[in-house]
mmCIF file of C-alpha atoms in Angstrom:
data_model
loop_
_atom_site.group_PDB
_atom_site.id
_atom_site.type_symbol
_atom_site.label_atom_id
_atom_site.label_comp_id
_atom_site.label_asym_id
_atom_site.label_seq_id
_atom_site.Cartn_x
_atom_site.Cartn_y
_atom_site.Cartn_z
ATOM 1 C CA MET A 1 -48.346 -48.403 84.040
ATOM 2 C CA HIS A 2 -46.732 -45.240 83.006
ATOM 3 C CA ARG A 3 -44.068 -45.402 80.342
ATOM 4 C CA PRO A 4 -41.543 -42.700 80.183
ATOM 5 C CA SER A 5 -41.778 -40.678 77.063
ATOM 6 C CA ALA A 6 -38.967 -41.150 74.568
ATOM 7 C CA PRO A 7 -36.564 -38.278 74.335
ATOM 8 C CA SER A 8 -37.385 -36.034 71.418
ATOM 9 C CA HIS A 9 -34.675 -35.263 68.886
ATOM 10 C CA PRO A 10 -34.953 -32.133 66.738
ATOM 11 C CA SER A 11 -35.195 -32.828 63.008
ATOM 12 C CA PRO A 12 -32.142 -31.696 61.006
ATOM 13 C CA ASP A 13 -32.405 -28.381 59.147
ATOM 14 C CA PRO A 14 -32.691 -28.626 55.346
ATOM 15 C CA ALA A 15 -29.411 -28.001 53.530
ATOM 16 C CA ALA A 16 -28.870 -24.403 52.522
ATOM 17 C CA PRO A 17 -28.851 -23.878 48.708
ATOM 18 C CA ARG A 18 -25.345 -23.890 47.256
ATOM 19 C CA THR A 19 -24.088 -20.736 45.493
ATOM 20 C CA ARG A 20 -22.966 -21.350 41.919
ATOM 21 C CA TRP A 21 -19.373 -20.440 41.145
ATOM 22 C CA TRP A 22 -20.171 -17.688 38.698
ATOM 23 C CA GLN A 23 -22.384 -15.981 41.299
ATOM 24 C CA THR A 24 -19.550 -15.575 43.783
ATOM 25 C CA VAL A 25 -17.804 -12.268 44.401
ATOM 26 C CA ARG A 26 -14.502 -13.780 43.292
ATOM 27 C CA ALA A 27 -15.981 -14.812 39.932
ATOM 28 C CA ARG A 28 -17.414 -11.334 39.325
ATOM 29 C CA VAL A 29 -14.108 -9.671 40.172
ATOM 30 C CA GLY A 30 -12.321 -12.180 37.935
ATOM 31 C CA PHE A 31 -14.530 -11.303 34.964
ATOM 32 C CA PHE A 32 -13.764 -7.616 35.477
ATOM 33 C CA LEU A 33 -10.021 -8.253 35.604
ATOM 34 C CA ALA A 34 -10.242 -10.389 32.435
ATOM 35 C CA VAL A 35 -11.682 -7.489 30.414
ATOM 36 C CA PRO A 36 -8.364 -5.634 29.760
ATOM 37 C CA VAL A 37 -6.368 -8.855 29.407
ATOM 38 C CA LEU A 38 -8.617 -10.358 26.749
ATOM 39 C CA GLY A 39 -9.151 -6.910 25.182
ATOM 40 C CA LEU A 40 -5.452 -6.827 24.337
ATOM 41 C CA ILE A 41 -5.842 -10.094 22.457
ATOM 42 C CA SER A 42 -9.010 -9.070 20.627
ATOM 43 C CA PRO A 43 -11.301 -6.059 21.163
ATOM 44 C CA TYR A 44 -14.281 -8.255 20.332
ATOM 45 C CA LEU A 45 -13.334 -10.845 22.978
ATOM 46 C CA GLY A 46 -12.768 -8.143 25.587
ATOM 47 C CA PHE A 47 -16.157 -6.617 24.827
ATOM 48 C CA ALA A 48 -17.891 -9.994 25.203
ATOM 49 C CA VAL A 49 -16.288 -10.573 28.633
ATOM 50 C CA MET A 50 -17.222 -7.038 29.700
ATOM 51 C CA VAL A 51 -20.870 -7.694 28.872
ATOM 52 C CA VAL A 52 -20.826 -10.898 30.967
ATOM 53 C CA ALA A 53 -19.237 -9.079 33.920
ATOM 54 C CA VAL A 54 -21.808 -6.264 33.845
ATOM 55 C CA VAL A 55 -24.718 -8.719 33.626
ATOM 56 C CA LEU A 56 -23.438 -10.661 36.652
ATOM 57 C CA VAL A 57 -23.106 -7.483 38.700
ATOM 58 C CA TRP A 58 -26.607 -6.282 37.960
ATOM 59 C CA LYS A 59 -28.131 -9.708 38.718
ATOM 60 C CA ASP A 60 -26.623 -9.685 42.219
ATOM 61 C CA GLY A 61 -29.119 -8.251 44.685
ATOM 62 C CA SER A 62 -26.532 -7.796 47.448
ATOM 63 C CA TRP A 63 -24.802 -4.887 45.676
ATOM 64 C CA SER A 64 -26.220 -1.389 45.963
ATOM 65 C CA ARG A 65 -27.330 0.439 42.834
ATOM 66 C CA GLY A 66 -24.481 2.921 43.171
ATOM 67 C CA ALA A 67 -21.919 0.124 43.349
ATOM 68 C CA LYS A 68 -23.365 -1.481 40.225
ATOM 69 C CA VAL A 69 -23.117 1.785 38.300
ATOM 70 C CA VAL A 70 -19.516 2.302 39.398
ATOM 71 C CA ALA A 71 -18.629 -1.267 38.374
ATOM 72 C CA THR A 72 -20.237 -0.817 34.942
ATOM 73 C CA VAL A 73 -18.326 2.418 34.292
ATOM 74 C CA ALA A 74 -15.118 0.755 35.427
ATOM 75 C CA ALA A 75 -15.677 -2.130 32.991
ATOM 76 C CA PHE A 76 -16.031 0.258 30.053
ATOM 77 C CA ALA A 77 -12.952 2.173 31.186
ATOM 78 C CA LEU A 78 -10.893 -1.002 31.382
ATOM 79 C CA LEU A 79 -11.873 -2.018 27.851
ATOM 80 C CA GLY A 80 -11.300 1.481 26.470
ATOM 81 C CA SER A 81 -7.793 1.602 27.931
ATOM 82 C CA VAL A 82 -6.654 -1.273 25.733
ATOM 83 C CA ALA A 83 -8.732 -0.641 22.594
ATOM 84 C CA PRO A 84 -6.601 0.194 19.480
ATOM 85 C CA ASP A 85 -6.701 3.726 18.090
ATOM 86 C CA GLN A 86 -8.537 4.253 14.769
ATOM 87 C CA PRO A 87 -6.658 5.831 11.806
ATOM 88 C CA GLU A 88 -7.210 9.581 11.618
ATOM 89 C CA ASP A 89 -8.037 9.583 7.896
ATOM 90 C CA GLY A 90 -10.800 7.003 8.303
ATOM 91 C CA THR A 91 -9.225 4.488 5.923
ATOM 92 C CA ARG A 92 -8.690 0.899 6.879
ATOM 93 C CA GLY A 93 -5.195 -0.413 7.380
ATOM 94 C CA THR A 94 -5.882 -3.212 4.907
ATOM 95 C CA ALA A 95 -7.137 -0.998 2.072
ATOM 96 C CA ALA A 96 -5.805 -1.798 -1.392
ATOM 97 C CA ARG A 97 -2.661 -0.108 -2.595
ATOM 98 C CA PRO A 98 -1.749 0.778 -6.195
ATOM 99 C CA ASP A 99 1.037 -1.111 -7.911
ATOM 100 C CA GLY A 100 2.868 1.757 -9.559
ATOM 101 C CA LYS A 101 1.267 1.203 -12.965
ATOM 102 C CA ALA A 102 -1.325 3.836 -12.213
ATOM 103 C CA ALA A 103 -1.430 6.991 -10.142
ATOM 104 C CA VAL A 104 -1.539 6.698 -6.346
ATOM 105 C CA GLY A 105 -4.868 6.467 -4.514
ATOM 106 C CA THR A 106 -6.541 4.093 -2.068
ATOM 107 C CA GLY A 107 -10.129 3.138 -1.510
ATOM 108 C CA THR A 108 -12.132 1.761 1.393
ATOM 109 C CA ALA A 109 -13.442 -1.499 -0.053
ATOM 110 C CA GLY A 110 -10.266 -3.275 -1.029
ATOM 111 C CA ILE A 111 -10.133 -1.593 -4.458
ATOM 112 C CA PRO A 112 -8.040 1.561 -4.971
ATOM 113 C CA ALA A 113 -9.948 4.727 -5.663
ATOM 114 C CA ARG A 114 -9.457 6.659 -8.877
ATOM 115 C CA THR A 115 -6.941 9.424 -8.891
ATOM 116 C CA SER A 116 -8.158 12.979 -8.619
ATOM 117 C CA PRO A 117 -7.039 15.578 -11.198
ATOM 118 C CA SER A 118 -4.774 17.207 -8.562
ATOM 119 C CA PRO A 119 -3.884 14.534 -5.994
ATOM 120 C CA SER A 120 -2.565 15.656 -2.632
ATOM 121 C CA PRO A 121 0.781 14.259 -1.470
ATOM 122 C CA SER A 122 0.288 10.870 0.112
ATOM 123 C CA PRO A 123 1.952 10.094 3.456
ATOM 124 C CA SER A 124 5.051 7.960 3.384
ATOM 125 C CA PRO A 125 4.199 4.262 3.766
ATOM 126 C CA SER A 126 4.682 2.607 7.102
ATOM 127 C CA PRO A 127 7.852 0.495 7.354
ATOM 128 C CA THR A 128 5.701 -2.455 8.412
ATOM 129 C CA ALA A 129 3.147 -2.085 5.574
ATOM 130 C CA GLU A 130 2.506 -5.281 3.662
ATOM 131 C CA PRO A 131 4.036 -5.160 0.164
ATOM 132 C CA ARG A 132 1.460 -4.722 -2.566
ATOM 133 C CA PRO A 133 0.887 -7.700 -4.871
ATOM 134 C CA THR A 134 2.664 -7.680 -8.200
ATOM 135 C CA ALA A 135 0.837 -8.388 -11.442
ATOM 136 C CA LYS A 136 1.565 -8.746 -15.118
ATOM 137 C CA ASP A 137 1.162 -5.599 -17.204
ATOM 138 C CA TYR A 138 -2.256 -6.066 -18.835
ATOM 139 C CA ARG A 139 -2.457 -2.608 -20.429
ATOM 140 C CA GLY A 140 -3.296 -2.664 -24.121
ATOM 141 C CA MET A 141 -5.072 -6.021 -23.875
ATOM 142 C CA SER A 142 -8.776 -6.449 -24.407
ATOM 143 C CA LEU A 143 -10.617 -6.254 -21.109
ATOM 144 C CA ASP A 144 -12.023 -9.744 -21.592
ATOM 145 C CA ASP A 145 -8.572 -11.324 -22.061
ATOM 146 C CA ALA A 146 -7.043 -9.297 -19.210
ATOM 147 C CA ARG A 147 -9.799 -10.312 -16.807
ATOM 148 C CA LYS A 148 -9.425 -14.012 -17.605
ATOM 149 C CA ALA A 149 -5.642 -13.861 -17.202
ATOM 150 C CA ALA A 150 -5.830 -11.975 -13.897
ATOM 151 C CA GLU A 151 -8.391 -14.382 -12.465
ATOM 152 C CA ALA A 152 -6.189 -17.300 -13.490
ATOM 153 C CA ALA A 153 -3.339 -15.612 -11.577
ATOM 154 C CA GLY A 154 -5.434 -15.557 -8.398
ATOM 155 C CA PHE A 155 -6.696 -11.964 -8.439
ATOM 156 C CA GLY A 156 -10.144 -10.739 -7.613
ATOM 157 C CA VAL A 157 -10.987 -8.493 -10.587
ATOM 158 C CA ASP A 158 -12.956 -5.260 -10.786
ATOM 159 C CA GLU A 159 -13.347 -2.910 -13.772
ATOM 160 C CA HIS A 160 -14.544 0.596 -14.595
ATOM 161 C CA ASP A 161 -14.723 3.113 -17.425
ATOM 162 C CA ALA A 162 -11.402 4.957 -17.430
ATOM 163 C CA SER A 163 -12.909 8.056 -19.073
ATOM 164 C CA ASP A 164 -14.823 10.910 -17.483
ATOM 165 C CA GLN A 165 -18.068 9.476 -18.907
ATOM 166 C CA ASP A 166 -18.202 6.662 -16.300
ATOM 167 C CA LYS A 167 -20.235 4.416 -18.592
ATOM 168 C CA SER A 168 -21.289 0.883 -17.746
ATOM 169 C CA ILE A 169 -19.118 -1.733 -19.408
ATOM 170 C CA TRP A 170 -20.858 -4.178 -21.731
ATOM 171 C CA MET A 171 -19.161 -6.622 -24.084
ATOM 172 C CA ARG A 172 -15.672 -6.676 -22.559
ATOM 173 C CA LEU A 173 -14.276 -7.756 -25.938
ATOM 174 C CA ASN A 174 -14.956 -4.204 -27.146
ATOM 175 C CA TRP A 175 -12.966 -2.516 -24.354
ATOM 176 C CA THR A 176 -9.215 -2.043 -23.953
ATOM 177 C CA VAL A 177 -7.295 -1.825 -20.661
ATOM 178 C CA CYS A 178 -5.585 1.536 -20.032
ATOM 179 C CA PHE A 179 -4.916 1.452 -16.271
ATOM 180 C CA GLN A 180 -4.521 -1.177 -13.576
ATOM 181 C CA ARG A 181 -4.180 -1.071 -9.800
ATOM 182 C CA THR A 182 -3.483 -3.928 -7.420
ATOM 183 C CA GLY A 183 -4.193 -4.162 -3.714
ATOM 184 C CA TRP A 184 -5.418 -6.281 -0.842
ATOM 185 C CA THR A 185 -8.851 -6.799 0.682
ATOM 186 C CA SER A 186 -9.358 -6.879 4.454
ATOM 187 C CA SER A 187 -9.455 -10.677 4.255
ATOM 188 C CA GLY A 188 -6.046 -10.833 2.553
ATOM 189 C CA THR A 189 -7.209 -11.503 -1.007
ATOM 190 C CA LYS A 190 -5.192 -9.804 -3.736
ATOM 191 C CA THR A 191 -7.204 -7.664 -6.119
ATOM 192 C CA ILE A 192 -6.753 -5.785 -9.378
ATOM 193 C CA ASP A 193 -8.910 -2.989 -10.764
ATOM 194 C CA PHE A 194 -8.875 -2.318 -14.525
ATOM 195 C CA GLY A 195 -9.664 1.064 -16.069
ATOM 196 C CA ALA A 196 -10.697 0.581 -19.707
ATOM 197 C CA VAL A 197 -11.948 2.513 -22.739
ATOM 198 C CA LYS A 198 -13.878 1.389 -25.785
ATOM 199 C CA LYS A 199 -11.814 -0.413 -28.392
ATOM 200 C CA GLY A 200 -10.138 2.049 -30.754
ATOM 201 C CA ALA A 201 -10.379 4.993 -28.349
ATOM 202 C CA PRO A 202 -7.162 6.597 -27.046
ATOM 203 C CA CYS A 203 -6.416 6.278 -23.346
ATOM 204 C CA PRO A 204 -6.928 9.328 -21.104
ATOM 205 C CA ARG A 205 -3.815 10.926 -19.647
ATOM 206 C CA GLU A 206 -5.052 9.882 -16.198
ATOM 207 C CA ASP A 207 -7.657 7.469 -14.914
ATOM 208 C CA GLY A 208 -11.042 9.192 -14.970
ATOM 209 C CA GLY A 209 -9.919 11.923 -17.372
ATOM 210 C CA ALA A 210 -11.306 13.007 -20.724
ATOM 211 C CA VAL A 211 -10.562 10.860 -23.773
ATOM 212 C CA PRO A 212 -8.275 12.830 -26.125
ATOM 213 C CA TRP A 213 -10.265 12.184 -29.295
ATOM 214 C CA PRO A 214 -8.627 13.253 -32.569
ATOM 215 C CA THR A 215 -10.384 16.093 -34.362
ATOM 216 C CA MET A 216 -11.489 16.399 -37.964
ATOM 217 C CA PRO A 217 -8.719 17.947 -40.080
ATOM 218 C CA ASP A 218 -9.220 20.625 -42.733
ATOM 219 C CA LEU A 219 -9.935 18.634 -45.903
ATOM 220 C CA ILE A 220 -11.640 21.260 -48.067
ATOM 221 C CA ARG A 221 -10.399 21.260 -51.696
ATOM 222 C CA LYS A 222 -8.271 18.165 -51.079
ATOM 223 C CA THR A 223 -8.742 15.160 -53.347
ATOM 224 C CA TRP A 224 -10.794 12.181 -52.252
ATOM 225 C CA ARG A 225 -7.683 10.002 -52.301
ATOM 226 C CA THR A 226 -5.778 12.320 -49.927
ATOM 227 C CA ALA A 227 -8.718 13.083 -47.641
ATOM 228 C CA HIS A 228 -9.643 9.418 -47.245
ATOM 229 C CA LYS A 229 -6.108 8.564 -46.129
ATOM 230 C CA GLU A 230 -6.024 11.416 -43.593
ATOM 231 C CA VAL A 231 -9.284 10.358 -41.966
ATOM 232 C CA ALA A 232 -8.249 6.701 -41.774
ATOM 233 C CA ALA A 233 -4.903 7.742 -40.254
ATOM 234 C CA LEU A 234 -6.722 9.238 -37.233
ATOM 235 C CA GLY A 235 -7.075 5.671 -35.966
ATOM 236 C CA THR A 236 -10.626 5.869 -34.607
ATOM 237 C CA VAL A 237 -12.590 5.356 -37.836
ATOM 238 C CA PRO A 238 -12.107 2.296 -40.061
ATOM 239 C CA ALA A 239 -11.410 3.017 -43.729
ATOM 240 C CA ASP A 240 -14.755 1.528 -44.738
ATOM 241 C CA HIS A 241 -16.543 4.010 -42.468
ATOM 242 C CA VAL A 242 -15.459 6.910 -44.686
ATOM 243 C CA MET A 243 -18.111 7.506 -47.346
ATOM 244 C CA ALA A 244 -18.155 9.642 -50.487
ATOM 245 C CA SER A 245 -21.142 11.666 -51.610
ATOM 246 C CA THR A 246 -21.767 14.510 -54.046
ATOM 247 C CA ALA A 247 -21.767 18.141 -53.006
ATOM 248 C CA TYR A 248 -24.522 18.931 -55.577
ATOM 249 C CA VAL A 249 -27.876 17.236 -55.440
ATOM 250 C CA ASN A 250 -28.135 16.705 -59.215
ATOM 251 C CA ASP A 251 -24.610 15.319 -59.578
ATOM 252 C CA GLN A 252 -23.582 11.700 -59.275
ATOM 253 C CA LEU A 253 -20.360 9.900 -58.560
ATOM 254 C CA PRO A 254 -18.700 7.771 -61.239
ATOM 255 C CA ASP A 255 -17.669 4.227 -60.492
ATOM 256 C CA GLU A 256 -15.386 3.634 -57.516
ATOM 257 C CA GLY A 257 -11.806 4.502 -58.342
ATOM 258 C CA GLU A 258 -12.864 7.061 -60.970
ATOM 259 C CA TYR A 259 -13.439 9.903 -58.512
ATOM 260 C CA ASP A 260 -10.056 9.756 -56.734
ATOM 261 C CA ASP A 261 -9.246 13.248 -58.026
ATOM 262 C CA TRP A 262 -12.610 14.798 -57.109
ATOM 263 C CA ARG A 263 -12.357 17.565 -54.535
ATOM 264 C CA VAL A 264 -13.827 17.724 -51.022
ATOM 265 C CA CYS A 265 -16.345 20.523 -50.430
ATOM 266 C CA VAL A 266 -18.050 19.512 -47.180
ATOM 267 C CA THR A 267 -17.122 17.162 -44.346
ATOM 268 C CA ASP A 268 -19.354 15.582 -41.740
ATOM 269 C CA PRO A 269 -18.279 15.965 -38.966
ATOM 270 C CA ALA A 270 -17.044 19.491 -39.611
ATOM 271 C CA LYS A 271 -13.468 20.638 -39.174
ATOM 272 C CA GLY A 272 -12.356 20.603 -35.538
ATOM 273 C CA ARG A 273 -15.083 18.235 -34.298
ATOM 274 C CA ASP A 274 -14.205 15.055 -32.401
ATOM 275 C CA VAL A 275 -13.838 11.919 -34.492
ATOM 276 C CA THR A 276 -15.011 9.195 -32.117
ATOM 277 C CA VAL A 277 -15.299 5.429 -32.298
ATOM 278 C CA ASP A 278 -18.238 4.048 -34.319
ATOM 279 C CA LEU A 279 -18.584 7.341 -36.216
ATOM 280 C CA TRP A 280 -19.320 7.382 -39.950
ATOM 281 C CA VAL A 281 -17.522 10.156 -41.838
ATOM 282 C CA THR A 282 -19.033 11.606 -45.019
ATOM 283 C CA LEU A 283 -17.040 13.622 -47.561
ATOM 284 C CA GLU A 284 -19.080 15.539 -50.139
ATOM 285 C CA LEU A 285 -17.186 15.787 -53.428
ATOM 286 C CA THR A 286 -17.318 17.729 -56.667
ATOM 287 C CA HIS A 287 -15.681 17.268 -60.066
ATOM 288 C CA PRO A 288 -12.403 19.206 -60.435
ATOM 289 C CA ASP A 289 -14.027 21.335 -63.188
ATOM 290 C CA ASN A 290 -16.666 22.578 -60.746
ATOM 291 C CA GLY A 291 -16.176 24.823 -57.780
ATOM 292 C CA CYS A 292 -17.616 24.033 -54.375
ATOM 293 C CA PRO A 293 -21.013 25.543 -53.535
ATOM 294 C CA ALA A 294 -21.011 28.645 -51.378
ATOM 295 C CA PRO A 295 -21.574 27.878 -47.692
ATOM 296 C CA ASP A 296 -24.790 29.919 -47.730
ATOM 297 C CA GLY A 297 -25.870 28.853 -51.205
ATOM 298 C CA GLU A 298 -28.337 26.169 -50.174
ATOM 299 C CA GLU A 299 -31.854 26.648 -51.417
ATOM 300 C CA ASP A 300 -34.701 26.130 -48.924
ATOM 301 C CA GLY A 301 -32.461 23.944 -46.803
ATOM 302 C CA ASP A 302 -31.686 21.595 -49.721
ATOM 303 C CA ARG A 303 -28.291 20.894 -51.177
ATOM 304 C CA PRO A 304 -27.404 23.153 -54.114
ATOM 305 C CA SER A 305 -27.644 22.065 -57.750
ATOM 306 C CA LEU A 306 -25.330 22.406 -60.738
ATOM 307 C CA PRO A 307 -26.537 24.276 -63.842
ATOM 308 C CA ASP A 308 -28.827 22.130 -66.032
ATOM 309 C CA ARG A 309 -30.237 24.249 -68.891
ATOM 310 C CA ASP A 310 -32.403 21.567 -70.471
ATOM 311 C CA ASP A 311 -33.552 20.232 -67.107
ATOM 312 C CA ASP A 312 -32.948 16.624 -68.077
ATOM 313 C CA GLY A 313 -31.186 15.666 -64.844
ATOM 314 C CA ASP A 314 -27.774 15.740 -66.490
ATOM 315 C CA PRO A 315 -25.646 18.739 -65.320
ATOM 316 C CA ASP A 316 -24.317 20.810 -68.195
ATOM 317 C CA TYR A 317 -20.677 20.013 -67.421
ATOM 318 C CA ARG A 318 -21.180 16.344 -68.394
ATOM 319 C CA ASP A 319 -24.203 16.614 -70.723
ATOM 320 C CA PRO A 320 -23.069 16.222 -74.382
ATOM 321 C CA PHE A 321 -26.323 17.846 -75.434
ATOM 322 C CA PRO A 322 -26.926 20.618 -72.869
ATOM 323 C CA GLY A 323 -29.636 22.213 -75.028
ATOM 324 C CA ASP A 324 -31.577 19.054 -75.914
ATOM 325 C CA ARG A 325 -33.868 17.711 -73.238
ATOM 326 C CA HIS A 326 -34.369 14.431 -75.105
ATOM 327 C CA ARG A 327 -30.693 13.494 -75.240
ATOM 328 C CA ASN A 328 -28.155 13.257 -72.455
ATOM 329 C CA SER A 329 -25.039 11.305 -71.498
ATOM 330 C CA ALA A 330 -27.082 8.180 -70.784
ATOM 331 C CA PHE A 331 -29.126 8.375 -74.034
ATOM 332 C CA PRO A 332 -27.021 10.175 -76.653
ATOM 333 C CA ASN A 333 -29.339 8.980 -79.449
ATOM 334 C CA GLY A 334 -32.449 10.220 -77.724
ATOM 335 C CA LEU A 335 -34.693 8.955 -74.983
ATOM 336 C CA PRO A 336 -36.514 5.672 -75.672
ATOM 337 C CA GLY A 337 -39.657 6.379 -77.705
ATOM 338 C CA GLY A 338 -38.626 9.952 -78.533
ATOM 339 C CA SER A 339 -37.839 11.474 -81.906
ATOM 340 C CA GLY A 340 -34.308 12.346 -80.853
ATOM 341 C CA GLY A 341 -32.051 14.836 -82.536
ATOM 342 C CA SER A 342 -34.049 17.890 -81.503
ATOM 343 C CA SER A 343 -31.687 20.606 -80.423
ATOM 344 C CA ASP A 344 -34.360 23.054 -79.297
ATOM 345 C CA GLY A 345 -36.061 20.641 -76.971
ATOM 346 C CA GLY A 346 -39.396 21.114 -78.777
ATOM 347 C CA GLY A 347 -39.229 18.650 -81.638
ATOM 348 C CA GLY A 348 -40.865 15.279 -81.257
ATOM 349 C CA GLY A 349 -42.498 14.573 -77.973
ATOM 350 C CA VAL A 350 -42.080 11.430 -76.045
ATOM 351 C CA GLY A 351 -44.230 8.832 -77.751
ATOM 352 C CA GLY A 352 -44.254 5.278 -78.932
ATOM 353 C CA GLY A 353 -46.158 4.125 -75.907
ATOM 354 C CA TRP A 354 -43.086 4.391 -73.649
ATOM 355 C CA ASN A 355 -44.205 4.085 -70.043
ATOM 356 C CA CYS A 356 -42.418 6.671 -67.913
ATOM 357 C CA PRO A 357 -44.538 7.509 -64.895
ATOM 358 C CA ARG A 358 -42.960 9.597 -62.123
ATOM 359 C CA THR A 359 -39.944 10.553 -64.250
ATOM 360 C CA ARG A 360 -38.920 14.085 -65.097
ATOM 361 C CA TRP A 361 -39.161 13.433 -68.825
ATOM 362 C CA CYS A 362 -42.935 12.675 -68.912
#
């Protein structure tokens, strides 16, 4: 018995894959339109959206290559139309500004630059410029104390050598503040930059200039008492750094306080030379009864000597027995072990078993 065949029904087609929202034409156009809008808010945000829009365009196979290139160029043009202009001088709008306690000049890292010897006129500040931070006047303080006080006041602190030597700063206790500049960093932190010199040194006339060291005065023929006061009055050399010596190699100074009236013959450093910090000054003196040695009177590079006829190491001007080698100001009754009393220097040799090796009398 024949059964009729059941009617055949076609099987349903599989569902077509759904297109994700960000792959639609509307989404791509929306990303392109968002580039200038978000670029006005932040250039970085606008750039990020532009990159996303370009990537979506190039991943779409339905667009021709020419259309993709045109869309990419258009995205860059849209972002460029809203990007802020850069300052012509290359400096950042948030660079530090001086506070009026030093010459004008700005830097590029949040710390003002040093002033040049002949600064060019600076443009008038913008009416909307942020006021510079105010700070206490730290000039004249030790760099160590000034730094601690500025940090306690909320400043970021930098420091540099205020002279033209541009030396590295060690031991801040031994440096003195001459200049200060305040400003802002790009993150809004207030800063202060100290220009300092070594303790005891005078400040330059401008930051980065030469230190105006005092020079050695003319002290020749002046008394030790007067010359010592003049050197100490320069302010860079302590009084105990001024030393006395004899101008003649065979002379010797009396006890301290007994050569106040001795005269200066030579100074080291010489007249007109800089007298700097940490320098030791030497004044070579002579008794008022003696003249100073001639400048070219040195013998074989040695210091000159005073006359000493009996060659006993005692210059004639203070030897009570200038013709007797066996008696001098130290031994008026004769050298130990000698006969003494010989005026011609030939009577009675040194005897008695006196041990005198490496002396000029043996």
